[in-house]
PDB file of C-alpha atoms in Angstrom:
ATOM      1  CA  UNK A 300     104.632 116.765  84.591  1.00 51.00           C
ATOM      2  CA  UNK A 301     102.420 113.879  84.734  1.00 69.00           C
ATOM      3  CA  UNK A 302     103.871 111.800  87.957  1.00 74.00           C
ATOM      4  CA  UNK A 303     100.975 112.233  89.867  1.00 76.00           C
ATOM      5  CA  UNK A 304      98.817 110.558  88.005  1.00 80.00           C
ATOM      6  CA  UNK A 305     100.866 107.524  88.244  1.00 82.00           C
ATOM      7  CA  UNK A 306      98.290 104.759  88.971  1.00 88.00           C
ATOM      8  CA  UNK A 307      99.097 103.002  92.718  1.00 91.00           C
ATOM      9  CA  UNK A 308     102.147 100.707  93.754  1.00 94.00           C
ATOM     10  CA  UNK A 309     101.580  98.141  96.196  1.00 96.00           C
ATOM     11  CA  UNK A 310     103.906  97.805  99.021  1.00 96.00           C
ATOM     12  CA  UNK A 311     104.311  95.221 101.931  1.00 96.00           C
ATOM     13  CA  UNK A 312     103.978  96.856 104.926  1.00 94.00           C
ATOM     14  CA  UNK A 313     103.698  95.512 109.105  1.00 92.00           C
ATOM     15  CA  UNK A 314     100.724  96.365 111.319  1.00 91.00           C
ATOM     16  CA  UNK A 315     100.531  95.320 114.717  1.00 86.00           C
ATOM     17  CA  UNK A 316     102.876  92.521 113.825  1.00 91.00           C
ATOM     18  CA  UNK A 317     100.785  91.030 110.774  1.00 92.00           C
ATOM     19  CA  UNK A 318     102.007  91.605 107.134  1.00 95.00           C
ATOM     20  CA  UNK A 319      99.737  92.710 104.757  1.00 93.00           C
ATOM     21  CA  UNK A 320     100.040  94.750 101.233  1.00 96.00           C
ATOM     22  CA  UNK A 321      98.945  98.256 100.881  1.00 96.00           C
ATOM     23  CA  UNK A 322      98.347  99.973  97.157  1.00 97.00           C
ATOM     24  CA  UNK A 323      98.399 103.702  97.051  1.00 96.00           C
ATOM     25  CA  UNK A 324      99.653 105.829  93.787  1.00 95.00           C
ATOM     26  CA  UNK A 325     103.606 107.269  94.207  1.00 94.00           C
ATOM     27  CA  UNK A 326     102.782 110.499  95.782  1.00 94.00           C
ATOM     28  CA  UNK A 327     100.908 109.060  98.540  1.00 96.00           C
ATOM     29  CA  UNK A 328     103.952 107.065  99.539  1.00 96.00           C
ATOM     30  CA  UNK A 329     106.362 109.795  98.719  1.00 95.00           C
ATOM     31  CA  UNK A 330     104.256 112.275 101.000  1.00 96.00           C
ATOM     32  CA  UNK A 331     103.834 108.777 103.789  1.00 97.00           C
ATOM     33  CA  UNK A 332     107.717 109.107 104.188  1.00 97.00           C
ATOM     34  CA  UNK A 333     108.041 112.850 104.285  1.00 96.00           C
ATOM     35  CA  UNK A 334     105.261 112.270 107.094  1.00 97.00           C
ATOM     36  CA  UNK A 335     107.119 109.502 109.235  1.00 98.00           C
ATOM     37  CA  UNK A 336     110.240 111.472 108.677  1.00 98.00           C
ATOM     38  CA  UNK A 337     108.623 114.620 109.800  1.00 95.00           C
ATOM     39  CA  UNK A 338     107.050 112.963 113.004  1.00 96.00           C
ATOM     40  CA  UNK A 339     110.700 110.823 113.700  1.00 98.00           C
ATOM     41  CA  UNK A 340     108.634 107.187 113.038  1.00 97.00           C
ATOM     42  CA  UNK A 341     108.981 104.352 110.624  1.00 96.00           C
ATOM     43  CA  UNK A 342     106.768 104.206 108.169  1.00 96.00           C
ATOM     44  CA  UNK A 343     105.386 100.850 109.197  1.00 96.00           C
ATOM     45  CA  UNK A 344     104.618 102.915 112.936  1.00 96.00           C
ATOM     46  CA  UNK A 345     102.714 105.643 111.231  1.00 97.00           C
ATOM     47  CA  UNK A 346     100.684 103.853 109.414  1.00 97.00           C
ATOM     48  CA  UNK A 347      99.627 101.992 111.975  1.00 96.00           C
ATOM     49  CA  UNK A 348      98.870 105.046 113.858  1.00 97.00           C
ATOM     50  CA  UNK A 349      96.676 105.757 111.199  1.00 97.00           C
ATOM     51  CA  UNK A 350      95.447 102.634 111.533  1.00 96.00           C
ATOM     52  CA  UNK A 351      94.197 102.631 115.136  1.00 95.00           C
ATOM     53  CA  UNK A 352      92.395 105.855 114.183  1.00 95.00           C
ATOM     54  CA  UNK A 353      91.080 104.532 111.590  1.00 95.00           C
ATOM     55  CA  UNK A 354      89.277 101.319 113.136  1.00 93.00           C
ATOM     56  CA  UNK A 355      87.893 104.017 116.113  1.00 93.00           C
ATOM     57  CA  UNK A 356      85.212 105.434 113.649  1.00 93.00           C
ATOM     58  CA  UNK A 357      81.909 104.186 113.399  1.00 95.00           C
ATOM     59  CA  UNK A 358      82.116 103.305 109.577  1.00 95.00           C
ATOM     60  CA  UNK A 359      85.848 102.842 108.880  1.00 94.00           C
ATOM     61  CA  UNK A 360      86.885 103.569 105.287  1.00 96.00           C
ATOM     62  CA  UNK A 361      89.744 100.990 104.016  1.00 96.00           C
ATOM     63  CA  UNK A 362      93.044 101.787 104.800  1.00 96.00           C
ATOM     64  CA  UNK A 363      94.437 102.867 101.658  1.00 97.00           C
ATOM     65  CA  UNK A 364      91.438 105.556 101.545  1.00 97.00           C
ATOM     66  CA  UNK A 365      92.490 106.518 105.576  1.00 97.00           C
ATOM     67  CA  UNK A 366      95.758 107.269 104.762  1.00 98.00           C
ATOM     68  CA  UNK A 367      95.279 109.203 101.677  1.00 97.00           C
ATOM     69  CA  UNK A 368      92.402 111.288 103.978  1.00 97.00           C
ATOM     70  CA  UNK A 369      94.966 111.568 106.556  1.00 97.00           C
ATOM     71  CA  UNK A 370      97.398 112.894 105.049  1.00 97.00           C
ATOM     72  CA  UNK A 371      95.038 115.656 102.684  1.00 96.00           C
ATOM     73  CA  UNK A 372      93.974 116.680 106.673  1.00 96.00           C
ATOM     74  CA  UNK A 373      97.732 116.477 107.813  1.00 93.00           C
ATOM     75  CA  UNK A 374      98.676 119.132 104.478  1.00 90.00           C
ATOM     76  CA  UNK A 375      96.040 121.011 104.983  1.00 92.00           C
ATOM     77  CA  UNK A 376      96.509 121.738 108.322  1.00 86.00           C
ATOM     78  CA  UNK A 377     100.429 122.593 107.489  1.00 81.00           C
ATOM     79  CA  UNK A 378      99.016 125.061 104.980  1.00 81.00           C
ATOM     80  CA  UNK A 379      96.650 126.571 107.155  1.00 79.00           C
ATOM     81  CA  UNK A 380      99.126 126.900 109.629  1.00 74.00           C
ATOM     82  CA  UNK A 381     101.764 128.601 107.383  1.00 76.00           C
ATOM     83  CA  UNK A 382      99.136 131.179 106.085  1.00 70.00           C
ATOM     84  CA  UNK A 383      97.873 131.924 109.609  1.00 76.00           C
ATOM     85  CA  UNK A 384     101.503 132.647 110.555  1.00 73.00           C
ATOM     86  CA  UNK A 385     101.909 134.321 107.586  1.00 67.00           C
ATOM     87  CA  UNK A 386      99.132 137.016 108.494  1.00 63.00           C
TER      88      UNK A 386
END
C-alpha cells in the first residue's frame, strides 16, 4: 500500500554518449518505462529527450527533478485527454 513512498534507486543511465547515475524513487522509473514503451524509445533515448528540453530553459532544474516534472505534465495531459474524450 505503501510502494510509493519507497525512497529513490539510483540507476546508470547513457546521455549523449556519457554515463552518469540518475536517483529517482520506484514509481518514477516504473512510470519512465511505461513512457519509453509508450513512445517506442529506450529508456536511455527518452531521457535524454528530456534532457535536451531540459538544458533549453533559462534556469534548468536537475535532471532527476525534469523528469519527475515531465512526466506529472505527460499524465496529466493523458488524463485530461481521456476526460475531454470522455465528455
Amino acid at each position: 500500500m505503501t510502494e510509493y513512498l519507497a525512497g529513490p534507486v539510483k540507476h546508470s543511465v547513457t546521455i549523449a554518449g556519457h554515463q552518469t547515475s540518475l536517483s529517482l524513487e520506484p514509481l518514477f522509473w516504473e512510470a519512465l518505462r511505461e513512457e519509453a514503451a509508450r513512445k517506442s524509445l529506450p529508456v536511455n533515448a527518452l531521457i535524454a529527450q528530456i534532457d535536451l528540453e531540459r538544458i533549453g530553459v533559462e534556469q534548468p532544474p536537475n535532471l532527476a527533478s525534469a523528469i519527475r516534472l515531465w512526466l506529472f505534465q505527460q499524465r496529466t495531459n493523458m488524463f485530461i485527454d481521456t476526460h475531454s474524450q470522455n465528455s
